Coordinates of C-alpha atoms and ligand atoms in Angstrom, one line a residue:
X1 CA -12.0 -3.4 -16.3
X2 CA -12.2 0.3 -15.5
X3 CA -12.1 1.3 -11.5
X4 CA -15.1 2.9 -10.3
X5 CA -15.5 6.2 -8.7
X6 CA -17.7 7.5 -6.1
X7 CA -19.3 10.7 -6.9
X8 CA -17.9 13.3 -5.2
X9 CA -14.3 11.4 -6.5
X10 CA -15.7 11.9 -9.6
X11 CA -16.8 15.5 -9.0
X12 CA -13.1 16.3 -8.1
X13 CA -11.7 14.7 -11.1
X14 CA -14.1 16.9 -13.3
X15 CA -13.1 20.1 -11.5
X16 CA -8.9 18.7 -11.9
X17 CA -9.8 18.1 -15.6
X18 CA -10.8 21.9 -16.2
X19 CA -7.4 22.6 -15.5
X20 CA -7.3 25.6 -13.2
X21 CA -10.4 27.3 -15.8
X22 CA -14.5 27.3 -14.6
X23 CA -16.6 24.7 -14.9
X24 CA -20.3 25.1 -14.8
X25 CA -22.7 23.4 -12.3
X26 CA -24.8 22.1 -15.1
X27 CA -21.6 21.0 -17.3
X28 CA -20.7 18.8 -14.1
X29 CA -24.1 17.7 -13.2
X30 CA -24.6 16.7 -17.2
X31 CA -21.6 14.6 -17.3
X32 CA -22.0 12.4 -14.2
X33 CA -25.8 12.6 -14.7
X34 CA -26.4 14.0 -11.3
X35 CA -28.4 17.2 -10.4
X36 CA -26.7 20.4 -9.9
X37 CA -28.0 20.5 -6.2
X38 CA -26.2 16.9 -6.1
X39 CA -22.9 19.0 -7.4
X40 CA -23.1 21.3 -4.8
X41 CA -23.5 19.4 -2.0
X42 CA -20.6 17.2 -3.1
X43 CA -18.8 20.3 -3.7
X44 CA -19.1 21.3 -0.5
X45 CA -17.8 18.0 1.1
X46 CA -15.1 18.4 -1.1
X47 CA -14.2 21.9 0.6
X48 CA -14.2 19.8 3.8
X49 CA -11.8 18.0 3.3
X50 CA -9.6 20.3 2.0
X51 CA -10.0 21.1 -1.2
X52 CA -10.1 25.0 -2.2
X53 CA -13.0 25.4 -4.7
X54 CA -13.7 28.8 -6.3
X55 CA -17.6 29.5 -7.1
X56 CA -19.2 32.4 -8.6
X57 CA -23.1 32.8 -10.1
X58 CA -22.4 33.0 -13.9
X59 CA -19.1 31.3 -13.4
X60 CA -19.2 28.2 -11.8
X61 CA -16.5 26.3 -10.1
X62 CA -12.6 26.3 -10.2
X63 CA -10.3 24.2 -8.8
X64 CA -7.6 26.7 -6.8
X65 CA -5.6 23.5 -4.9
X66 CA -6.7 20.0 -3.8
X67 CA -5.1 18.2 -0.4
X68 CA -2.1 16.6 -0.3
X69 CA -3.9 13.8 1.4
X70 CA -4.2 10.1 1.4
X71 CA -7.9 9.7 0.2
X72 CA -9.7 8.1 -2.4
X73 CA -10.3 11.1 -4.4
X74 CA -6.5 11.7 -5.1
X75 CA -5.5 8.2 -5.3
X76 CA -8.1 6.7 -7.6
X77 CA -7.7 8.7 -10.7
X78 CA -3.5 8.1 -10.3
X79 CA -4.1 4.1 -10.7
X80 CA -2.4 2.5 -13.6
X81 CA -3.0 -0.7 -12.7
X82 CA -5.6 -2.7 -14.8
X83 CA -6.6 -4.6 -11.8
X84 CA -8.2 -1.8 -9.6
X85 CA -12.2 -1.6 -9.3
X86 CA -12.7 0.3 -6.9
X87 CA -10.7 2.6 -4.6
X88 CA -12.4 3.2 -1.2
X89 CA -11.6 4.8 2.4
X90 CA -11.6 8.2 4.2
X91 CA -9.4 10.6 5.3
X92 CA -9.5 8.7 8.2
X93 CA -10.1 5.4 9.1
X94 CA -9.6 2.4 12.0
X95 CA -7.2 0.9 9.6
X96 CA -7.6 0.1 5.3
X97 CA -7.1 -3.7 6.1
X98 CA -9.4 -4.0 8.7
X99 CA -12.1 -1.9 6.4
X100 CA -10.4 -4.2 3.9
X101 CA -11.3 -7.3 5.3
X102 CA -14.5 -6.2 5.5
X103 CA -15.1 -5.5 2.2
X104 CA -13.6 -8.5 1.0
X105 CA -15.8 -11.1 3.9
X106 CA -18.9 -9.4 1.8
X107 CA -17.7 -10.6 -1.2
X108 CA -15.5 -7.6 -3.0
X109 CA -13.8 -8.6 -6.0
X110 CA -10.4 -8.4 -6.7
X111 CA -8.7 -5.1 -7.3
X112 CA -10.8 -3.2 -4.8
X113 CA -8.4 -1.0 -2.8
X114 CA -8.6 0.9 0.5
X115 CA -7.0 4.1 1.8
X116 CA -6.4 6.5 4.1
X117 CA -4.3 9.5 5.5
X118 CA -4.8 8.6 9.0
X119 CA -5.6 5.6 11.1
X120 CA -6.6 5.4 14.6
X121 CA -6.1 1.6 14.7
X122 CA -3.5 0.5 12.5
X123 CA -2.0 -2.5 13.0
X124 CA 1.5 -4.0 12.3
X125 CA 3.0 -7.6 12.1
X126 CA 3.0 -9.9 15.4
X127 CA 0.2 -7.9 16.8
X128 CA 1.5 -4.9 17.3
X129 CA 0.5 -1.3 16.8
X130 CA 1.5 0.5 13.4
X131 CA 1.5 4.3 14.5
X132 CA -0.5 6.1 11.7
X133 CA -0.7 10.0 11.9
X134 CA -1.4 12.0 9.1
X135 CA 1.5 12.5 6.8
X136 CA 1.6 8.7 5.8
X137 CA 0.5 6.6 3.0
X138 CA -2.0 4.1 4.4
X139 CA -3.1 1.5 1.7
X140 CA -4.8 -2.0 1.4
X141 CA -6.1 -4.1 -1.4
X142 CA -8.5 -7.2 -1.8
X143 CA -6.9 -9.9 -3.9
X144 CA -8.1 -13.4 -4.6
X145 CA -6.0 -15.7 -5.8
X146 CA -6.9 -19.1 -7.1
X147 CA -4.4 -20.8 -5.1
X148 CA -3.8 -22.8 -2.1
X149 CA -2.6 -21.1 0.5
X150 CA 0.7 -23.1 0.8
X151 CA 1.1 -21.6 -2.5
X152 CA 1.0 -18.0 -1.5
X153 CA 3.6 -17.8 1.1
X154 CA 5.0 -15.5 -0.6
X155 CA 2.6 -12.8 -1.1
X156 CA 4.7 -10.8 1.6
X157 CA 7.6 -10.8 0.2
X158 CA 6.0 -9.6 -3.6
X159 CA 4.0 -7.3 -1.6
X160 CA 7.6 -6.0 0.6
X161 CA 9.2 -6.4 -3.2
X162 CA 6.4 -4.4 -5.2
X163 CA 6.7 -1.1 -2.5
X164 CA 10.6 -0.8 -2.9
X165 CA 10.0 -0.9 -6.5
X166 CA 7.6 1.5 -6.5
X167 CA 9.6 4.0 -4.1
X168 CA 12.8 3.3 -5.8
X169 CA 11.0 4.8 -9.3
X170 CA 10.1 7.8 -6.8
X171 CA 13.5 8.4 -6.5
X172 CA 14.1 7.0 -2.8
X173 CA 16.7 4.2 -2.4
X174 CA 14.3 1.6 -1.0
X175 CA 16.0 -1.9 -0.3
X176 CA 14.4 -5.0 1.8
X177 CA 14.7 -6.5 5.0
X178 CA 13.3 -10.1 5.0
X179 CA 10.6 -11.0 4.8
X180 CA 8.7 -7.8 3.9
X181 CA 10.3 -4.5 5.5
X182 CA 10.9 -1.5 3.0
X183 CA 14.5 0.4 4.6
X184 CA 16.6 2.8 3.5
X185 CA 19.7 2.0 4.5
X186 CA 19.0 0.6 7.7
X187 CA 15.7 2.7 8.3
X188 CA 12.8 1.5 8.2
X189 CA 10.3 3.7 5.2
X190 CA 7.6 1.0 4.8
X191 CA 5.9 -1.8 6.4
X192 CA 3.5 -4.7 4.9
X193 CA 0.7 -6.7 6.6
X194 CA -0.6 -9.7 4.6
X195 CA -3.8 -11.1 6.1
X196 CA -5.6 -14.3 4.7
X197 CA -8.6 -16.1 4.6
X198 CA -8.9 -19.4 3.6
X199 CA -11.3 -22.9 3.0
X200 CA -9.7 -26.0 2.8
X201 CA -7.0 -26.3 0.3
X202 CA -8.5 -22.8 -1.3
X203 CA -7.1 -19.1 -0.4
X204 CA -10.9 -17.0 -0.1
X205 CA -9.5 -13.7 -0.2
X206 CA -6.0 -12.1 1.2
X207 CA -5.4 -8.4 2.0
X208 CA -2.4 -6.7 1.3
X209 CA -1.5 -3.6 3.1
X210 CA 1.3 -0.7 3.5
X211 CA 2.1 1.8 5.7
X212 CA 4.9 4.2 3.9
X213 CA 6.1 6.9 6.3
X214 CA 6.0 10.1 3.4
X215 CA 5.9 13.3 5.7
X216 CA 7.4 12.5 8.6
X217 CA 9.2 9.7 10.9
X218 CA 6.3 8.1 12.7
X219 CA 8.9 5.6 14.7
X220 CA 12.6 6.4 15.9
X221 CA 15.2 5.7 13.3
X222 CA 12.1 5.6 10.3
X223 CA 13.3 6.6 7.5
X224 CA 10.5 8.9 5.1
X225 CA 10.0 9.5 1.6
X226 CA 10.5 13.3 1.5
X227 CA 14.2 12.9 3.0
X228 CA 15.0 12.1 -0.7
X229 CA 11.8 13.7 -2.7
X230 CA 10.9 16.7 -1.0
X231 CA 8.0 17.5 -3.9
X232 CA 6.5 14.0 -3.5
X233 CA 3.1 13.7 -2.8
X234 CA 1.2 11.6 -0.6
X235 CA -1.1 11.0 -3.2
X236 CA 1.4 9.6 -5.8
X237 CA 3.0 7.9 -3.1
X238 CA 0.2 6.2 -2.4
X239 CA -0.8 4.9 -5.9
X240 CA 2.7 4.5 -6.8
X241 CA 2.9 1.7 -3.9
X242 CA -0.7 0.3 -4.8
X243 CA 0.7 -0.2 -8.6
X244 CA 4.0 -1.3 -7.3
X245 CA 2.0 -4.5 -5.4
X246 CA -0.2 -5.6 -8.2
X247 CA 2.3 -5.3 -10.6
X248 CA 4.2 -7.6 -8.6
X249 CA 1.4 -9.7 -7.5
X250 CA 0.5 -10.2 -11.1
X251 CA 4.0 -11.6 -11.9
X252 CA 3.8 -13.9 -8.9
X253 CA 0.5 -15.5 -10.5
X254 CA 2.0 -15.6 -13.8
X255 CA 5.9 -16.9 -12.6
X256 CA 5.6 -17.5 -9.0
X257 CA 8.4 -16.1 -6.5
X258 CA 10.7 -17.7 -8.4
X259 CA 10.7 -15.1 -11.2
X260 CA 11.3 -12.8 -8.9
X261 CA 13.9 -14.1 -6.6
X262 CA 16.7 -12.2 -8.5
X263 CA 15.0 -9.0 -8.2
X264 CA 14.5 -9.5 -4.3
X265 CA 17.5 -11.2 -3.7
X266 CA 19.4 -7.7 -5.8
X267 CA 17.5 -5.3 -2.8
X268 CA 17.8 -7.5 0.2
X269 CA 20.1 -5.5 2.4
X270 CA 20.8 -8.6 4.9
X271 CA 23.1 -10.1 2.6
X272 CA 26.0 -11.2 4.1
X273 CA 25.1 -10.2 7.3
X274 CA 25.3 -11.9 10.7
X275 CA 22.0 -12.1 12.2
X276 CA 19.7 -13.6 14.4
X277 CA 15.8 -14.6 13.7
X278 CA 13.3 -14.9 16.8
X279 CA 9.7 -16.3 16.3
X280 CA 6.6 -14.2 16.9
X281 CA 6.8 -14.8 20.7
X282 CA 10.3 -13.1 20.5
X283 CA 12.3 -17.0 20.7
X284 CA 15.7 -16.9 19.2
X285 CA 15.1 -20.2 16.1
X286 CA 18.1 -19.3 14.4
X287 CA 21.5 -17.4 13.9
X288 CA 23.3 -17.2 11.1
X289 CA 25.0 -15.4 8.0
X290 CA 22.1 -14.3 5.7
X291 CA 23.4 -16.2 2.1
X292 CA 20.0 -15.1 0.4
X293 CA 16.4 -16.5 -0.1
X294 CA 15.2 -19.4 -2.5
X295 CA 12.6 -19.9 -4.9
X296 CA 9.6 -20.2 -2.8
X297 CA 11.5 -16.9 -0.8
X298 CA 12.8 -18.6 2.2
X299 CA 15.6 -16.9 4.2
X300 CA 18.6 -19.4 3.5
X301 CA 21.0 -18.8 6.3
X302 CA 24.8 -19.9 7.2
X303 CA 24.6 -21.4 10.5
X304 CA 28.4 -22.6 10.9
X305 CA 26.9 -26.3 11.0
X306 CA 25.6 -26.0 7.6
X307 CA 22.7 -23.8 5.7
X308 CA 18.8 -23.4 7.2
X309 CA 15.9 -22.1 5.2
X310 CA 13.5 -20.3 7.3
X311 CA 10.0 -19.5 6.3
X312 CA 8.6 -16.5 8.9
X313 CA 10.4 -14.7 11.7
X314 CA 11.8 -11.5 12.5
X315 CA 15.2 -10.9 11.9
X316 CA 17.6 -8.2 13.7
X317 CA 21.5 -7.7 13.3
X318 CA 23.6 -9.4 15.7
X319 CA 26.1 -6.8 17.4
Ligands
BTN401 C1 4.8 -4.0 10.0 O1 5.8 -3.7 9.5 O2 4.6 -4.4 11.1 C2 3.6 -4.0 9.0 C3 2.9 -2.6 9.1 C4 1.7 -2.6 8.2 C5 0.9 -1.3 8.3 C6 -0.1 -1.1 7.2 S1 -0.8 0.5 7.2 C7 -2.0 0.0 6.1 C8 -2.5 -1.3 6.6 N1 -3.5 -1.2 7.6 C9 -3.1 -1.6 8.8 O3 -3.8 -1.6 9.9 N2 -1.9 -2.1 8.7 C10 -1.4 -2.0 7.3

């Protein structure tokens, strides 16, 4: 399965394909099968959002500089992945798993992805707000795994897994904070929202989404991805991350968590740290040494009266 482009993504890949030289109207409009007036106008929505495009009469275009942006024109032709179909969004956008979610309620099929620069209603874990300006990576992604959904507890922690893997190939030294946190040190670079629907014992769709802070720190004590990769680019953040999670997601299906317990367990920065869990309502359920996380990816803790798996919470360091 190939992913699909919009036009005017498609239009941008032709003009990055010329390399730097001109490229004819009619060379464009022949190889998407679109009119040249078609070309134009998507060249000109191109140059809206921030694309500097060259034209002349006997000439053509030229390609002088695309944005360093979040958007589906940049992303799309960067995906490795062989699950991707479809890469969607704007340069802004409410939030990729809200639009996500939509997507996927009217039946999108797995693979299709959604992203975004900016978002002016992004949302985080427990409810809260996720502060999105532009700078960051914003991404989602439809999957639809033929599983119960006590079987795909886990899809967090792959998700959480799959980002630090991707950003550790970057060049940033990305560990994990259980369950799905993406630090450096003990910054926080990148967060994950898993979302679910499901019918009886069967998991319809889930959406997986991450917010990686690239530019600049969007929250005190955030850590960002140009503190160690000055040259990144949102872009190749951004489809870096998006491959990171399916390649993990892929393993999941093929080994569950349990092939990649190691892995997680080798960047999980709590070990052997004394901490404290609360549940979403902000209730202390358990204090402990962190001593890992199991097969299904349960935080096993050292309570002093003996060991305690927990399944969801929010952990912080005691002082
Ligand atoms: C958290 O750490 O609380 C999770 C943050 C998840 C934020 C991402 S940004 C892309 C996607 N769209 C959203 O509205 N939220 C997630």
């Amino acid at each position: 399965m190939s992913i699909t482009l919009s036009t005017r993504a498609a239009v941008a890949r032709e003009l990055a394909r010329a390399g730097g030289e001109w490229v004819s109207g009619e060379t464009i409009a022949q190889r998407l099968g679109i009119s040249r007036a078609a070309v134009g106008k998507h060249i000109a929505s191109l140059r809206e959002l921030g694309y500097d495009i060259a034209s002349g009469p006997h000439v053509g275009y030229r390609l002088s500089s695309a944005p360093d942006a979040c958007i589906p024109e940049e992303v799309a032709g960067r995906l490795q992945n062989p699950v991707w179909v479809a890469c969607e969004g704007a340069k802004t956008i409410t939030s990729t798993n809200d639009e996500a979610k939509r997507l996927a309620a009217r039946g999108a099929p797995e693979g299709t992805a959604v992203v975004a620069s900016c978002q002016t209603a992004g949302r985080g874990r427990f409810g809260r707000a996720w502060d999105s300006p532009e700078g960051g990576a914003y991404v989602s992604f439809v999957v639809r795994p033929d599983r119960a959904p006590s079987e795909v507890q886990a899809l967090p922690l792959l998700a959480g897994l799959g980002v630090a893997r991707a950003l550790r190939s970057l060049g940033v030294a990305a560990g994990l904070k259980w369950p799905n946190d993406v630090v450096v040190g003990k910054r926080k670079i990148a967060g994950v929202l898993v979302e679910m629907a499901a019918e009886a014992d069967e998991v319809s769709w889930a959406v997986i989404g991450c917010g990686v802070n690239v530019g600049r720190a969007t929250q005190p004590q955030a850590a960002f991805v140009r503190e160690a990769v000055p040259q990144a680019g949102v872009a190749e953040v951004a489809a870096a991350v998006l491959d990171g999670m399916a390649d993990t997601y892929r393993e999941f299906l093929a080994g569950g968590f349990a092939g990649l317990q190691d892995e997680y367990a080798s960047l999980l920065v709590l070990s052997g740290e004394a901490v404290r869990v609360k549940d979403a309502g902000g209730r202390v359920i358990a204090e402990g040494v962190v001593a890992g996380v199991d097969h299904t990816g349960a935080l096993v803790i050292d309570t002093g009266r003996g060991r305690r798996r927990l399944v969801s919470g929010e952990v912080t360091l005691r002082d």
